[in-house]
PDB file of C-alpha atoms in Angstrom:
ATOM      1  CA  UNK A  27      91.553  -9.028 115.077  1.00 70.00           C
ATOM      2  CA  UNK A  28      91.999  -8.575 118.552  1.00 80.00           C
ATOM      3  CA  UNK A  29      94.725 -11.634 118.840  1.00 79.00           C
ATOM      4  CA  UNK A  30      96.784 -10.007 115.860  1.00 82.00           C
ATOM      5  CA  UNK A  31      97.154  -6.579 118.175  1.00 90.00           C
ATOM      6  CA  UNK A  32      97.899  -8.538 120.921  1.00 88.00           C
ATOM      7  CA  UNK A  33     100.770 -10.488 118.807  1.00 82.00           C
ATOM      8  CA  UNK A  34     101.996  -7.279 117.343  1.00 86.00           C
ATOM      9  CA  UNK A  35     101.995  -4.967 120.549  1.00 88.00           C
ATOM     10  CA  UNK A  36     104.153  -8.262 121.726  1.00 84.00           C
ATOM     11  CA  UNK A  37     106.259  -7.700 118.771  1.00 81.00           C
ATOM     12  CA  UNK A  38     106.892  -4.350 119.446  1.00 82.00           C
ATOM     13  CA  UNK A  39     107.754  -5.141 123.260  1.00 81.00           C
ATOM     14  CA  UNK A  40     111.337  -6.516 121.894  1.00 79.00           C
ATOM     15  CA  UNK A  41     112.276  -3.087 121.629  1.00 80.00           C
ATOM     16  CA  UNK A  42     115.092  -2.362 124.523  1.00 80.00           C
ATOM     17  CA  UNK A  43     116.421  -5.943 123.631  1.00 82.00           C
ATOM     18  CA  UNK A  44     116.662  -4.923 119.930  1.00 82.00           C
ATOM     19  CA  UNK A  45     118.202  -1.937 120.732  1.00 84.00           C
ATOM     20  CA  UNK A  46     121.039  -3.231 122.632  1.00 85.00           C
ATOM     21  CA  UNK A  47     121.973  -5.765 120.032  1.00 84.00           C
ATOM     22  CA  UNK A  48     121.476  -2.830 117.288  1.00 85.00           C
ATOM     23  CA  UNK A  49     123.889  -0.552 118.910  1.00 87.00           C
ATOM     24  CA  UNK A  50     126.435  -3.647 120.272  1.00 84.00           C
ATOM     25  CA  UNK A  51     126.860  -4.283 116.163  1.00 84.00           C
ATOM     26  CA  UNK A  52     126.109  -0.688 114.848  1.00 82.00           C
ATOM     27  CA  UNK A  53     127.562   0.962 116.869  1.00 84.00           C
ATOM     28  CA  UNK A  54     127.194   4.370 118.980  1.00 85.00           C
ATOM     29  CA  UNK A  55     127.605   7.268 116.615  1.00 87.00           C
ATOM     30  CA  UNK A  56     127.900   7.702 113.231  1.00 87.00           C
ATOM     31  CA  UNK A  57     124.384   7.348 110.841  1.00 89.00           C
ATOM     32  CA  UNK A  58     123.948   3.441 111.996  1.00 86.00           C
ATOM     33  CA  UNK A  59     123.233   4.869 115.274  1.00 89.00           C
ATOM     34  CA  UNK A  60     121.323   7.606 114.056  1.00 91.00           C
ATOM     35  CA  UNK A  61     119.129   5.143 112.239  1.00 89.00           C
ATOM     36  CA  UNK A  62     118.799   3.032 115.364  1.00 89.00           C
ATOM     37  CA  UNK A  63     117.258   5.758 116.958  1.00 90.00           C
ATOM     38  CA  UNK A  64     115.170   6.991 114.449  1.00 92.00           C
ATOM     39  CA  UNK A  65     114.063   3.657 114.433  1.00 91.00           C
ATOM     40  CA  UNK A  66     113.385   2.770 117.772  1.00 90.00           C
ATOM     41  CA  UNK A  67     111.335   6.267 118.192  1.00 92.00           C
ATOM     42  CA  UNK A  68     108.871   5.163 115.861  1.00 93.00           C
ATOM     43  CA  UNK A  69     108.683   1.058 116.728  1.00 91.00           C
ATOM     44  CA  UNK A  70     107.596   2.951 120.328  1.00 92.00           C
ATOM     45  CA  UNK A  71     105.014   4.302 119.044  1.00 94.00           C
ATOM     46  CA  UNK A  72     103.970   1.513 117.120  1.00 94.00           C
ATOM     47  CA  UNK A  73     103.047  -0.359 120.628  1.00 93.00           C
ATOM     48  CA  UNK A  74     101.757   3.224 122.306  1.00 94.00           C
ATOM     49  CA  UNK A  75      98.847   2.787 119.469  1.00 95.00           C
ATOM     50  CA  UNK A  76      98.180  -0.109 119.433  1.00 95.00           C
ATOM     51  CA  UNK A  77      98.135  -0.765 123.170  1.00 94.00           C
ATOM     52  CA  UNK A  78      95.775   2.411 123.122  1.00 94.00           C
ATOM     53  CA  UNK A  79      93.794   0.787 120.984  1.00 95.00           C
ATOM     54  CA  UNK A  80      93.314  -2.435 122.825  1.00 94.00           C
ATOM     55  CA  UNK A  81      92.760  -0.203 126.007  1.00 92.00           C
ATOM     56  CA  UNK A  82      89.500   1.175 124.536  1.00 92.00           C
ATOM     57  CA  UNK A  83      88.129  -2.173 123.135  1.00 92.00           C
ATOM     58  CA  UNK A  84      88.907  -5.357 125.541  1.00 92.00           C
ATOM     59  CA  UNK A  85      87.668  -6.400 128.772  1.00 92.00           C
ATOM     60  CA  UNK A  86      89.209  -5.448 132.277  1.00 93.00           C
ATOM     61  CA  UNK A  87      90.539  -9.570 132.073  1.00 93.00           C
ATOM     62  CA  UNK A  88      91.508  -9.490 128.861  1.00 91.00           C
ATOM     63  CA  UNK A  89      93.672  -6.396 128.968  1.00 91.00           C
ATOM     64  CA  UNK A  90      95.027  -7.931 132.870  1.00 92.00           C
ATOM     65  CA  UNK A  91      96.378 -10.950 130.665  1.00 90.00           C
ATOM     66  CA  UNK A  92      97.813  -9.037 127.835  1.00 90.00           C
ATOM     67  CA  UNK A  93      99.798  -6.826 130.725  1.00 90.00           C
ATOM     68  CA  UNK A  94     100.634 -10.266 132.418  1.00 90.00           C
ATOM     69  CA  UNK A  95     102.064 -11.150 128.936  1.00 87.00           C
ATOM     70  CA  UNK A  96     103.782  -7.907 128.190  1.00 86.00           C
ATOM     71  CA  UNK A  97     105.583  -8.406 131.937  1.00 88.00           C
ATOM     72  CA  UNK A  98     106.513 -11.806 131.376  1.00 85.00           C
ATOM     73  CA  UNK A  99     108.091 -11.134 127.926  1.00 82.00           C
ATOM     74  CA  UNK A 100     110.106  -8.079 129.491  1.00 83.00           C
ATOM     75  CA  UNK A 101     111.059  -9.518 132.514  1.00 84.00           C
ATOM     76  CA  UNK A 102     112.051 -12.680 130.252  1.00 79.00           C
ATOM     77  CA  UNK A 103     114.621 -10.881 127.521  1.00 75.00           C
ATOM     78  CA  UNK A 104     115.191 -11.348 124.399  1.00 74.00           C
ATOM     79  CA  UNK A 105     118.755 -12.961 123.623  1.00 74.00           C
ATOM     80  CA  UNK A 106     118.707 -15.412 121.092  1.00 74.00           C
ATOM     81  CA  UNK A 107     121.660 -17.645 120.086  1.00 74.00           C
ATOM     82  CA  UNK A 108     122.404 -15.475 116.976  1.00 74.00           C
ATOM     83  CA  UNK A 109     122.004 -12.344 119.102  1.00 74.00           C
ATOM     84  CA  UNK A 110     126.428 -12.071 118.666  1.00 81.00           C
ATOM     85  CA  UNK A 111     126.462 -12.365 115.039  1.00 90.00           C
ATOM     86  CA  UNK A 112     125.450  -9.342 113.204  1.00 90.00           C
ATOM     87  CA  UNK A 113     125.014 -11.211 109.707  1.00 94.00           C
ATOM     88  CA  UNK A 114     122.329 -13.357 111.933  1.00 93.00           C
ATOM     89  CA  UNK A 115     121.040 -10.146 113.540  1.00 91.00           C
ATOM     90  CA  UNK A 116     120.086  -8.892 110.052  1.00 93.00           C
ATOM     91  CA  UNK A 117     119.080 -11.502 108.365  1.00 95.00           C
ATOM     92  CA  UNK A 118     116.583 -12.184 111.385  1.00 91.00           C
ATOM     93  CA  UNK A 119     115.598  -8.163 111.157  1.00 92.00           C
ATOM     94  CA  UNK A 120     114.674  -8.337 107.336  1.00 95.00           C
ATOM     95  CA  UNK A 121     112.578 -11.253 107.748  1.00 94.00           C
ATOM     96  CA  UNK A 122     110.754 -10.134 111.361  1.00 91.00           C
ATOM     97  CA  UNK A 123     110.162  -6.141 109.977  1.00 93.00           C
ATOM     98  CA  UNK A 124     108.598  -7.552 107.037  1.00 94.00           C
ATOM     99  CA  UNK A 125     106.921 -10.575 109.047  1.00 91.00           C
ATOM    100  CA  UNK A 126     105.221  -7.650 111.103  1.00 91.00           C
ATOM    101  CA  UNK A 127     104.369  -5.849 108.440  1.00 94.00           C
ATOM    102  CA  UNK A 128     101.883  -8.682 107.040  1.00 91.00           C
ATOM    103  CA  UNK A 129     100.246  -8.859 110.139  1.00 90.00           C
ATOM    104  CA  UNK A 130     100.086  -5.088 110.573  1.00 93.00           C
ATOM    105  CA  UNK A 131      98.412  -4.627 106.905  1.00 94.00           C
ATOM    106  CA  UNK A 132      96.236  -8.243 107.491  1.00 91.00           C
ATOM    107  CA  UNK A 133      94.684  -6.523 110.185  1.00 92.00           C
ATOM    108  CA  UNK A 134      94.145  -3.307 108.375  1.00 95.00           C
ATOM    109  CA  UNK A 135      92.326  -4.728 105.404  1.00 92.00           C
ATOM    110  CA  UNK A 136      90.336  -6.900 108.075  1.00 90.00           C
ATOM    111  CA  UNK A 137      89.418  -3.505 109.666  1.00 93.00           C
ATOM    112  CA  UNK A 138      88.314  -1.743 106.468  1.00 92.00           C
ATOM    113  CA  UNK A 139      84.677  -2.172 106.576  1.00 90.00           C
ATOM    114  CA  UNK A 140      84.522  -2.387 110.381  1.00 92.00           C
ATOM    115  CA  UNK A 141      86.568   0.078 112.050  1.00 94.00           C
ATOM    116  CA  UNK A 142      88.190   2.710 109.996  1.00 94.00           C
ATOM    117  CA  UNK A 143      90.388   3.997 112.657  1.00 94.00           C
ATOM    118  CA  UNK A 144      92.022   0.713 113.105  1.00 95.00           C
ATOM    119  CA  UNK A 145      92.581   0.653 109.615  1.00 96.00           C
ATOM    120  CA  UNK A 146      94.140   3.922 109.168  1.00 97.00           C
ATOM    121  CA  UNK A 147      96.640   3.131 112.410  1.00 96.00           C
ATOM    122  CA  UNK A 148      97.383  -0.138 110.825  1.00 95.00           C
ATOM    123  CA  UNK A 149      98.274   0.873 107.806  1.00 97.00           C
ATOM    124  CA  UNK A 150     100.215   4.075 109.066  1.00 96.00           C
ATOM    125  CA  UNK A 151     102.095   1.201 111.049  1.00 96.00           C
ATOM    126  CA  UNK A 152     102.607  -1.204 108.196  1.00 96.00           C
ATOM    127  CA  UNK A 153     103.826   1.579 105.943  1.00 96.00           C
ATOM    128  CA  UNK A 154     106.714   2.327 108.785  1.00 95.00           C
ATOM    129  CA  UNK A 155     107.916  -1.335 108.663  1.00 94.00           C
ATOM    130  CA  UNK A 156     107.881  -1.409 104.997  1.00 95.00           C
ATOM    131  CA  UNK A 157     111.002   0.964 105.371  1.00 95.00           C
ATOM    132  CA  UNK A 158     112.016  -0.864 108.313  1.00 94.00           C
ATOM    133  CA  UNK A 159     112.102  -3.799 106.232  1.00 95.00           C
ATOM    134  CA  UNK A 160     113.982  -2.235 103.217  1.00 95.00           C
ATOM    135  CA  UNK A 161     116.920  -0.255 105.407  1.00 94.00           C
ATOM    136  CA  UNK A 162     117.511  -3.316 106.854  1.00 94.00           C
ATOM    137  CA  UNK A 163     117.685  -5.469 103.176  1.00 96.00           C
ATOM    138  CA  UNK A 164     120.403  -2.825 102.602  1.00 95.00           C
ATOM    139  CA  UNK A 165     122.011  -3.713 105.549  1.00 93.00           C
ATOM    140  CA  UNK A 166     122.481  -6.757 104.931  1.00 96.00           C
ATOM    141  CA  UNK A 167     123.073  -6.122 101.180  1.00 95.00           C
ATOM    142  CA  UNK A 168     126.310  -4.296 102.131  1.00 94.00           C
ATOM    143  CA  UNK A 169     127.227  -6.995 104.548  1.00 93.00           C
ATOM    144  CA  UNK A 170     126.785  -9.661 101.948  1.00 95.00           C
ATOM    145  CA  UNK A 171     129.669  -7.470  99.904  1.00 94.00           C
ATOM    146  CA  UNK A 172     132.186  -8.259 102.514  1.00 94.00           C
ATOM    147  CA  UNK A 173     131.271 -11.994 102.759  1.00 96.00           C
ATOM    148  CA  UNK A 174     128.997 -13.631 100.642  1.00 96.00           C
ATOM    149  CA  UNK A 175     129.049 -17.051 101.500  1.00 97.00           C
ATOM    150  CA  UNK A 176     128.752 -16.374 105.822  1.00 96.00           C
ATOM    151  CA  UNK A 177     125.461 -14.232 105.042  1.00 96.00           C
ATOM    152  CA  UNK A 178     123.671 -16.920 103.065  1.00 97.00           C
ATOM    153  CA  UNK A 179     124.659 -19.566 105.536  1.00 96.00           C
ATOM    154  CA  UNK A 180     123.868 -16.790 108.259  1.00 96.00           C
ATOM    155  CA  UNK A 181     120.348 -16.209 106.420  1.00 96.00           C
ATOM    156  CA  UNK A 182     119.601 -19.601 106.389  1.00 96.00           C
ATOM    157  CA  UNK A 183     120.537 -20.480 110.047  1.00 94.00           C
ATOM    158  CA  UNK A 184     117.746 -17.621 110.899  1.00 93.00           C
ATOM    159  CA  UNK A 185     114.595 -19.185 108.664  1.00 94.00           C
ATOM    160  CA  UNK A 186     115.765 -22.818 110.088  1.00 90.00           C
ATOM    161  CA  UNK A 187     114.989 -21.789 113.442  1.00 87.00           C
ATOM    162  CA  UNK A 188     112.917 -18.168 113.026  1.00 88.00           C
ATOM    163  CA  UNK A 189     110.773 -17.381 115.271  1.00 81.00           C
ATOM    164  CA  UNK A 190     108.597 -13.811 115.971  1.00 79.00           C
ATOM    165  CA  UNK A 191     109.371 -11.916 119.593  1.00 73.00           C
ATOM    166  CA  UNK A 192     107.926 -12.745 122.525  1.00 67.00           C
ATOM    167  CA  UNK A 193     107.486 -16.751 121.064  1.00 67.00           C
ATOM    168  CA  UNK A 194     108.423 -17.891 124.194  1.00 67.00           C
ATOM    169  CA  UNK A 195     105.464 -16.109 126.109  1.00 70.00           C
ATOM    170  CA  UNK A 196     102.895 -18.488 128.011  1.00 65.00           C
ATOM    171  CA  UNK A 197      99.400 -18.017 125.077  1.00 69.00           C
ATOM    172  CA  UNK A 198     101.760 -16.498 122.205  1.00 65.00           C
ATOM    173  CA  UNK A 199     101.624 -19.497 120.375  1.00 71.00           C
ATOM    174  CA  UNK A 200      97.692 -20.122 121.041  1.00 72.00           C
ATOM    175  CA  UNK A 201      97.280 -16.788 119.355  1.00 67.00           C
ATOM    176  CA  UNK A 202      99.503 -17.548 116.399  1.00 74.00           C
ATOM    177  CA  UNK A 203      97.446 -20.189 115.941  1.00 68.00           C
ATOM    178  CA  UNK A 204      94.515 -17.829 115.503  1.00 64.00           C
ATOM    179  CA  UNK A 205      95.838 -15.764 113.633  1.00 69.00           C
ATOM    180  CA  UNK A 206      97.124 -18.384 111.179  1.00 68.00           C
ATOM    181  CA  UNK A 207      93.816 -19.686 110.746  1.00 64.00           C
ATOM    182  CA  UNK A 208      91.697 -16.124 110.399  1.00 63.00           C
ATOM    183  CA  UNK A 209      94.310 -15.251 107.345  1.00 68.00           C
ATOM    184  CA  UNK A 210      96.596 -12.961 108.763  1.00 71.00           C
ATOM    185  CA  UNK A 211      99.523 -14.539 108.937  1.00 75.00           C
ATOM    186  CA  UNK A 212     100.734 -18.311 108.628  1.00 81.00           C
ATOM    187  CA  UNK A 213     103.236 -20.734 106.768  1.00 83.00           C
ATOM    188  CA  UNK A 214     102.532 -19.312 103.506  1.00 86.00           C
ATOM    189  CA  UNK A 215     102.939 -15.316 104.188  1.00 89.00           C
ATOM    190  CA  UNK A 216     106.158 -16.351 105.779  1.00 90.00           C
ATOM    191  CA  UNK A 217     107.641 -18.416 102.484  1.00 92.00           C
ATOM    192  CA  UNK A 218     106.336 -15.597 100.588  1.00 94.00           C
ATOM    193  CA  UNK A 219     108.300 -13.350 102.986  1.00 94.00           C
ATOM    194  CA  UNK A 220     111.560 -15.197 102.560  1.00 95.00           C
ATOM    195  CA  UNK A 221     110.998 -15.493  98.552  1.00 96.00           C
ATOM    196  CA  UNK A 222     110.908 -11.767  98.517  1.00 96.00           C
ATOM    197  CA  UNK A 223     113.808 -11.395 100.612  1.00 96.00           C
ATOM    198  CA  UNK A 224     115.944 -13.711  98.575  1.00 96.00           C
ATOM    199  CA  UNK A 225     115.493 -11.790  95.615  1.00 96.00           C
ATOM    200  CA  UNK A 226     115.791  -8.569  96.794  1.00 95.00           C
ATOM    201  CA  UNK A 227     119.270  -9.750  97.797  1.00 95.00           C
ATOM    202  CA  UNK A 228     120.370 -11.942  94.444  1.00 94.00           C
ATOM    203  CA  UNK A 229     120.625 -14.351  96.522  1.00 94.00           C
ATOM    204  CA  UNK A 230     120.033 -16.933  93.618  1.00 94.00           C
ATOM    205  CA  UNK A 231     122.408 -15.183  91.219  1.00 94.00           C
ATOM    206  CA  UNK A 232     125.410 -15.215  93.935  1.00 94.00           C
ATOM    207  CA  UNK A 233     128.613 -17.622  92.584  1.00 93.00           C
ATOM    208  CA  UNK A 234     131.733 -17.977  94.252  1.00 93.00           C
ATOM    209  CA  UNK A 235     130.108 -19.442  97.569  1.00 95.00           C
ATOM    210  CA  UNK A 236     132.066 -21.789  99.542  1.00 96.00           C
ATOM    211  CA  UNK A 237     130.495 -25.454  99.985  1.00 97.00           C
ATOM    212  CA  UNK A 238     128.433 -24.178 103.055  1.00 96.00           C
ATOM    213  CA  UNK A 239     126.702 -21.480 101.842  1.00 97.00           C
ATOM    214  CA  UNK A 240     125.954 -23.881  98.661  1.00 96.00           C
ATOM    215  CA  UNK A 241     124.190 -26.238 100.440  1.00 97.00           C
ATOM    216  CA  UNK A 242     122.232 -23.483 102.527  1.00 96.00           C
ATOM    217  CA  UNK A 243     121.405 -22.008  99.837  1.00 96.00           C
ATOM    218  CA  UNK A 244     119.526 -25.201  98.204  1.00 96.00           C
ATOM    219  CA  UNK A 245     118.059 -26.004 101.942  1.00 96.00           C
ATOM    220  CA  UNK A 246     116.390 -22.439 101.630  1.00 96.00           C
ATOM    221  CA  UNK A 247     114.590 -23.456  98.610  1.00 95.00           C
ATOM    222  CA  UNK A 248     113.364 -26.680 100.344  1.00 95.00           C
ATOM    223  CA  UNK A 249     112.434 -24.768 102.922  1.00 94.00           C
ATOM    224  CA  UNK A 250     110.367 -22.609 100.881  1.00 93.00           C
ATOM    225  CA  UNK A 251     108.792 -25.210  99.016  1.00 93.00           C
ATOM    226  CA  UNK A 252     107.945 -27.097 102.013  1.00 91.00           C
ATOM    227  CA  UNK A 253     106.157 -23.743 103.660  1.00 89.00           C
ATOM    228  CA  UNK A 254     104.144 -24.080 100.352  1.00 87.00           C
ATOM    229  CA  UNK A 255     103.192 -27.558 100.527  1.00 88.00           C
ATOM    230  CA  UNK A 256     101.832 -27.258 104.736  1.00 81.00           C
ATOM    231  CA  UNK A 257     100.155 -24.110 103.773  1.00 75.00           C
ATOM    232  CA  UNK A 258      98.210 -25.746 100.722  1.00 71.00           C
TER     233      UNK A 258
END
């Protein structure tokens, strides 16, 4: 479990970066803003626990490298190639809150018969992204009014090339790895994640789209299929 907290207190590092491209598309008053920080009050405290938590439990070296980590991701940034485009900003929001939220719940049901504290933080956390995860499907929802065929092609840019904060960190992926192999999350949560989304938005009802969209809209459903088939 201890290689899911580190992944998720990484997660949770993104914060100033998110914040900046939340409030350069969102704006800086109105309720957007008032959501974004709302929102960013409570991701903070998501990583306060959790790095808390990993404070009482790991080794002097362990806890050195997860700082080392944290440093390097920070010191790194978080601007991704979509980071100007807020129908790629959202789409990549639905799909990471809810991404989190897996890990954060894996972790809590690991943690059940172990270590109910962890459980009750994790699922406290999890709960939180949940709504994360929703108030940003309505996000996008209401973008998705004003253009339909740029926010499927926008969605499907994001799952082509989606990948959680802090991926770029020296040991993130080693962890992944881990973590896709204890259960917690992996190739299949993620095409179940992007199922979910999909439907949640119509996305499979939508006519009218322009040849683009069309033809991102079938490479989705590849794309989900083949998540099924490597997770198998």
């Amino acid at each position: 479990m201890a290689s899911g907290l580190v992944l998720n207190l990484l997660t949770e590092d993104g914060l100033p970066y998110f914040l900046a491209l939340l409030v350069a598309h969102l704006g800086d008053e109105g309720p957007l803003f008032t959501w974004s920080k709302i929102w960013t009050a409570e991701e903070d405290r998501h990583g306060a626990a959790i790095k808390m938590y990993l404070h009482r439990t790991l080794r002097r070296d362990q806890l050195i490298r997860v700082e080392k980590m944290q440093a390097n991701y920070l010191s790194s940034g978080f601007w991704p190639e979509w980071s100007k485009d807020p129908y790629r900003l959202l789409a990549y929001v639905v799909l990471q809150e809810r991404a989190t939220q897996y890990s954060h719940a894996a972790i809590a049901r690991k943690a059940a018969s172990v270590d109910p504290v962890l459980r009750t933080m994790m699922s406290k956390i999890a709960g939180d992204e949940s709504r994360h995860h929703d108030a940003y499907v309505g996000m996008f929802r209401a973008l998705m009014v004003r253009n339909p065929s740029h926010a499927v092609d926008a969605f499907y840019r994001v799952v082509k090339n989606f990948a959680m904060p802090g991926a770029s960190v020296p040991g993130f992926e080693e962890l992944s790895i881990i973590q896709d192999r204890t259960g917690m999350f992996g190739a299949r949560e993620f095409g179940d994640i992007i199922v979910e989304a999909t439907d949640k938005l119509n996305f499979w009802s939508l006519t009218g789209l322009d040849e683009r969209a069309e033809n991102a809209r079938d490479s989705i459903d590849k794309t989900i299929k083949l998540l099924r088939r490597v997770s198998e």
